[in-house]
CSV table of C-alpha atoms in Angstrom, one decimal:
chain,number,residue,atom,x,y,z
A,246,MET,CA,0.0,0.0,0.0
A,247,ALA,CA,2.9,2.4,0.7
A,248,GLY,CA,4.3,1.8,-2.8
A,249,ASN,CA,0.9,2.4,-4.3
A,250,ARG,CA,0.6,5.6,-2.4
A,251,ILE,CA,3.9,6.9,-3.7
A,252,PHE,CA,2.9,6.1,-7.3
A,253,LEU,CA,-0.8,7.2,-6.8
A,254,THR,CA,-2.0,4.1,-8.5
A,255,GLU,CA,-2.6,0.4,-7.9
A,256,ILE,CA,0.8,-0.9,-9.1
A,257,PHE,CA,1.8,-3.2,-6.3
A,258,GLU,CA,-0.3,-6.2,-5.1
A,259,GLU,CA,-1.5,-5.2,-1.6
A,260,PHE,CA,-2.3,-8.7,-0.4
A,261,GLN,CA,0.0,-11.7,-1.0
A,262,ASP,CA,-0.7,-15.4,-0.4
A,263,GLU,CA,1.2,-16.2,2.8
A,264,ARG,CA,1.8,-19.7,1.4
A,265,LYS,CA,3.8,-18.4,-1.5
A,266,ASN,CA,7.5,-17.5,-1.4
A,267,LYS,CA,7.8,-13.8,-0.9
A,268,LYS,CA,10.0,-12.1,-3.4
A,269,CYS,CA,11.1,-8.5,-4.0
A,270,VAL,CA,9.0,-6.6,-6.5
A,271,LYS,CA,10.4,-3.6,-8.4
A,272,HIS,CA,8.5,-0.8,-10.2
A,273,GLN,CA,9.7,2.4,-11.9
A,274,GLU,CA,7.7,5.5,-12.9
A,275,HIS,CA,8.5,9.1,-13.9
A,276,LEU,CA,6.6,11.3,-11.5
A,277,TYR,CA,7.0,14.8,-10.1
A,278,GLY,CA,9.8,15.5,-12.6
A,279,VAL,CA,12.0,12.6,-11.6
A,280,ASN,CA,12.5,8.9,-12.2
A,281,ILE,CA,11.4,7.0,-9.1
A,282,THR,CA,12.3,3.4,-8.4
A,283,VAL,CA,10.5,1.6,-5.6
A,284,VAL,CA,11.5,-2.0,-4.5
A,285,GLU,CA,9.0,-3.7,-2.2
A,286,ALA,CA,11.0,-6.0,0.0
A,287,PRO,CA,9.0,-8.6,2.0
A,288,GLY,CA,8.3,-8.2,5.6
A,289,TRP,CA,7.9,-10.9,8.3
A,290,ASP,CA,4.9,-12.7,9.7
A,291,LYS,CA,3.5,-11.6,13.0
A,292,ASP,CA,5.3,-12.9,16.0
A,293,THR,CA,7.8,-14.7,13.8
A,294,THR,CA,11.6,-14.3,13.6
A,295,PRO,CA,12.7,-13.4,10.1
A,296,SER,CA,14.0,-16.5,8.3
A,297,GLU,CA,17.4,-16.8,6.5
A,298,GLU,CA,15.5,-16.8,3.2
A,299,LEU,CA,13.8,-13.5,4.1
A,300,ILE,CA,17.1,-11.9,5.2
A,301,THR,CA,18.7,-13.0,1.9
A,302,GLU,CA,15.8,-11.5,-0.1
A,303,VAL,CA,16.2,-8.2,1.6
A,304,GLN,CA,19.9,-8.1,0.7
A,305,GLN,CA,18.9,-8.9,-2.9
A,306,SER,CA,16.6,-5.9,-2.9
A,307,VAL,CA,19.6,-3.6,-2.7
A,308,SER,CA,21.0,-4.9,-6.0
A,309,MET,CA,17.7,-4.1,-7.7
A,310,CYS,CA,18.4,-0.3,-7.2
A,311,ALA,CA,21.7,-0.1,-9.1
A,312,PRO,CA,24.0,1.5,-8.2
A,313,GLY,CA,22.2,1.5,-4.8
A,314,PRO,CA,19.1,2.9,-3.0
A,315,HIS,CA,19.1,6.4,-1.7
A,316,ALA,CA,16.6,5.5,1.1
A,317,PHE,CA,15.3,2.5,3.0
A,318,LEU,CA,11.7,3.1,4.1
A,319,LEU,CA,10.9,1.0,7.1
A,320,VAL,CA,7.1,0.8,6.9
A,321,VAL,CA,5.3,0.8,10.2
A,322,PRO,CA,1.5,0.8,10.3
A,323,ILE,CA,0.1,3.0,13.0
A,324,SER,CA,-3.0,0.8,13.3
A,325,LYS,CA,-1.1,-2.1,14.9
A,326,ALA,CA,1.2,-2.2,18.0
A,327,PHE,CA,5.0,-2.1,17.4
A,328,THR,CA,6.6,-4.6,19.8
A,329,GLU,CA,10.0,-5.4,20.9
A,330,LYS,CA,9.9,-8.4,18.6
A,331,ASP,CA,9.2,-6.1,15.7
A,332,TYR,CA,12.2,-3.9,16.6
A,333,LYS,CA,14.5,-6.9,16.9
A,334,ALA,CA,13.2,-8.3,13.5
A,335,ALA,CA,13.9,-4.9,11.8
A,336,VAL,CA,17.4,-4.8,13.2
A,337,MET,CA,18.0,-8.5,12.3
A,338,LEU,CA,16.9,-7.9,8.7
A,339,LEU,CA,19.3,-4.9,8.2
A,340,MET,CA,22.2,-6.3,10.2
A,341,PRO,CA,23.9,-8.1,7.2
A,342,LEU,CA,24.0,-4.7,5.4
A,343,GLY,CA,26.2,-3.1,8.1
A,344,GLU,CA,25.7,-0.3,10.6
A,345,ARG,CA,26.1,2.4,7.9
A,346,VAL,CA,22.8,1.4,6.4
A,347,TRP,CA,21.0,3.3,9.1
A,348,ARG,CA,22.3,6.6,7.6
A,349,HIS,CA,19.9,5.9,4.7
A,350,CYS,CA,16.9,4.7,6.8
A,351,MET,CA,13.6,6.5,7.5
A,352,VAL,CA,10.5,5.2,9.3
A,353,LEU,CA,7.4,5.5,7.1
A,354,PHE,CA,4.3,5.4,9.2
A,355,THR,CA,1.2,4.3,7.3
A,356,TRP,CA,-2.5,4.5,8.2
A,357,GLY,CA,-2.1,8.1,9.3
A,358,ASP,CA,-5.8,8.4,9.5
A,359,TRP,CA,-5.7,6.6,12.8
A,360,LEU,CA,-3.9,9.6,14.4
A,361,THR,CA,-7.0,11.8,14.0
A,362,SER,CA,-5.8,15.1,15.4
A,363,ARG,CA,-2.9,13.7,17.4
A,364,PRO,CA,0.7,14.6,16.3
A,365,ILE,CA,2.9,11.6,15.3
A,366,GLU,CA,5.3,12.5,18.1
A,367,GLU,CA,2.6,11.8,20.6
A,368,HIS,CA,2.0,8.4,19.0
A,369,ILE,CA,5.7,7.5,19.1
A,370,ALA,CA,5.8,8.5,22.8
A,371,ARG,CA,2.7,6.4,23.6
A,372,GLU,CA,3.8,3.4,21.6
A,373,GLY,CA,6.8,2.8,23.9
A,374,LYS,CA,10.5,2.1,23.8
A,375,PRO,CA,10.8,-0.3,20.8
A,376,LEU,CA,9.3,2.3,18.4
A,377,GLN,CA,11.4,5.1,20.0
A,378,LEU,CA,14.6,3.1,19.5
A,379,LEU,CA,13.7,2.4,15.8
A,380,VAL,CA,13.2,6.2,15.2
A,381,GLU,CA,16.4,7.0,17.0
A,382,ARG,CA,18.4,4.5,14.9
A,383,CYS,CA,17.0,6.2,11.8
A,384,TRP,CA,18.5,9.5,13.0
A,385,ASN,CA,15.0,10.7,14.1
A,386,ARG,CA,13.8,10.6,10.5
A,387,TYR,CA,10.1,9.7,9.9
A,388,HIS,CA,7.1,10.5,7.8
A,389,VAL,CA,3.4,9.8,7.8
A,390,ILE,CA,1.1,8.9,5.0
A,391,SER,CA,-2.6,7.8,4.7
A,392,CYS,CA,-2.8,4.9,2.3
A,393,ASN,CA,-6.3,5.5,1.0
A,394,ARG,CA,-6.0,9.1,-0.2
A,395,PHE,CA,-4.6,8.5,-3.7
A,396,THR,CA,-5.8,11.9,-5.0
A,397,ASP,CA,-3.6,14.0,-2.8
A,398,PRO,CA,0.1,14.0,-3.9
A,399,PHE,CA,1.3,16.5,-1.3
A,400,PRO,CA,2.3,13.9,1.4
A,401,VAL,CA,4.3,12.0,-1.2
A,402,ILE,CA,6.0,15.1,-2.4
A,403,GLU,CA,6.8,15.9,1.2
A,404,LEU,CA,8.2,12.4,1.6
A,405,LEU,CA,10.4,12.9,-1.5
A,406,GLN,CA,11.7,16.2,-0.1
A,407,LYS,CA,12.7,14.4,3.1
A,408,ILE,CA,14.5,11.8,1.1
A,409,TYR,CA,16.3,14.6,-0.8
A,410,ASP,CA,17.3,16.1,2.5
A,411,MET,CA,18.6,12.8,3.7
A,412,THR,CA,20.5,12.3,0.5
A,413,ALA,CA,22.0,15.7,0.7
A,414,ARG,CA,23.1,15.0,4.2
A,415,ASN,CA,24.8,11.8,2.9
A,416,LYS,CA,26.6,14.0,0.4
A,417,GLY,CA,24.6,12.6,-2.5
A,418,GLN,CA,25.8,9.1,-1.9
A,419,CYS,CA,23.5,6.1,-2.3
A,420,PHE,CA,23.9,2.9,-0.3
A,421,THR,CA,26.0,0.0,-1.7
A,422,THR,CA,26.9,-3.4,-0.3
A,423,ASP,CA,30.4,-3.4,-1.6
A,424,GLY,CA,31.5,-0.8,1.0
A,425,GLN,CA,32.0,1.9,-1.7
A,426,GLN,CA,29.6,4.8,-1.4
A,427,LYS,CA,28.7,6.1,-4.8
A,428,LYS,CA,27.6,9.6,-5.6
A,429,THR,CA,24.5,10.0,-7.9
A,430,GLN,CA,22.5,12.9,-8.9
A,431,ILE,CA,20.1,13.9,-6.1
A,432,LEU,CA,16.5,14.9,-6.8
A,433,PRO,CA,16.7,17.7,-9.3
A,434,TRP,CA,13.2,19.2,-8.6
A,435,SER,CA,14.6,20.7,-5.4
A,436,ALA,CA,16.6,23.8,-5.9
A,437,ARG,CA,17.4,24.3,-2.2
A,438,LYS,CA,21.0,25.0,-1.3
A,439,SER,CA,23.0,22.6,0.7
A,440,LEU,CA,22.6,23.2,4.4
A,441,THR,CA,25.4,24.0,6.7
A,442,GLU,CA,26.5,21.6,9.5
A,443,GLU,CA,25.1,24.1,12.0
A,444,GLU,CA,21.7,24.0,10.3
A,445,TRP,CA,21.6,20.2,10.2
A,446,ASN,CA,22.5,20.1,13.9
A,447,ARG,CA,19.7,22.6,14.7
A,448,ARG,CA,17.1,20.6,12.8
A,449,GLU,CA,18.1,17.4,14.6
A,450,GLU,CA,18.0,19.1,18.0
A,451,GLU,CA,14.5,20.4,17.2
A,452,LEU,CA,13.3,16.9,16.3
A,453,VAL,CA,14.8,15.5,19.5
A,454,ASP,CA,13.2,18.2,21.6
A,455,ARG,CA,9.8,17.5,20.1
A,456,MET,CA,10.2,13.8,20.9
A,457,LEU,CA,11.3,14.5,24.5
A,458,LYS,CA,8.4,16.9,25.1
A,459,ALA,CA,5.9,14.3,23.8
A,460,ILE,CA,7.4,11.6,26.0
A,461,ALA,CA,7.5,13.9,29.1
A,462,ASN,CA,3.8,14.7,28.7
A,463,GLU,CA,2.8,11.1,28.7
A,464,PRO,CA,1.0,9.6,31.8
A,465,GLU,CA,2.7,6.9,33.7
A,466,VAL,CA,-0.1,4.5,33.0
A,467,PRO,CA,0.4,3.0,29.5
A,468,THR,CA,-2.3,3.7,27.0
A,469,PHE,CA,-3.3,1.8,23.8
A,470,PRO,CA,-4.4,4.2,21.1
A,471,SER,CA,-4.9,1.4,18.5
A,472,VAL,CA,-7.4,-0.3,20.7
A,473,ARG,CA,-9.1,2.9,21.6
A,474,THR,CA,-9.6,4.0,18.0
A,475,ALA,CA,-10.3,0.6,16.4
A,476,GLY,CA,-14.1,1.0,16.6
A,477,SER,CA,-14.1,4.2,14.5
A,478,ILE,CA,-12.3,2.6,11.5
A,479,ASP,CA,-14.1,0.9,8.6
A,480,PRO,CA,-13.1,-2.8,8.8
A,481,ALA,CA,-12.8,-2.8,5.0
A,482,TYR,CA,-9.6,-0.6,5.4
A,483,LEU,CA,-7.9,-2.7,8.0
A,484,PRO,CA,-4.4,-3.7,7.0
A,485,ASN,CA,-3.3,-7.3,6.5
């Protein structure tokens, strides 16, 4: 669904037969003035440790974005709990790629409709330590989209702008598995000048401050927003 949201069309199959072998799927489109390549790498079954085959398939996905991907979008649906098992599974999947892969990672929250009027920082604070650790490992980079609003391109353009910022911070380098970072042309539709180190540090400090304030305002008794809002969501739109 996240891939379909980026391309604003039904290009990826949203529901796969769990009995079939999950493989990476690649699609390319020319949108917003740039060529966009999205590779859908398989996730893992609920409450199941990722298999060796799955880890190998995720490694294979990197080679499908020659010379390498600019961004890894770690898709986290807001409509379900993010547990410690989920965090460990995400780390396990990326571990063979090395620690520097996290410089290219961003958390992509889906089902943003479930937030209603709450800011995403509040959801991160309420969800608990596993999700907070994942966001921190991604250098506090995250974005929110609503999967069933295909007619509004603004959230996707905003996502691409964040990917551009991340690529600029990485000096235009994409991720490669051979240890050699390669420079490629970053998104041309953005004419913004390169930010100074002071500006990057200021932005990161602002993100951290917003996170800390959201956590500080949380009550000691844990809450479960996904359970509390489940009744207001049309079951036809529940994620698999």
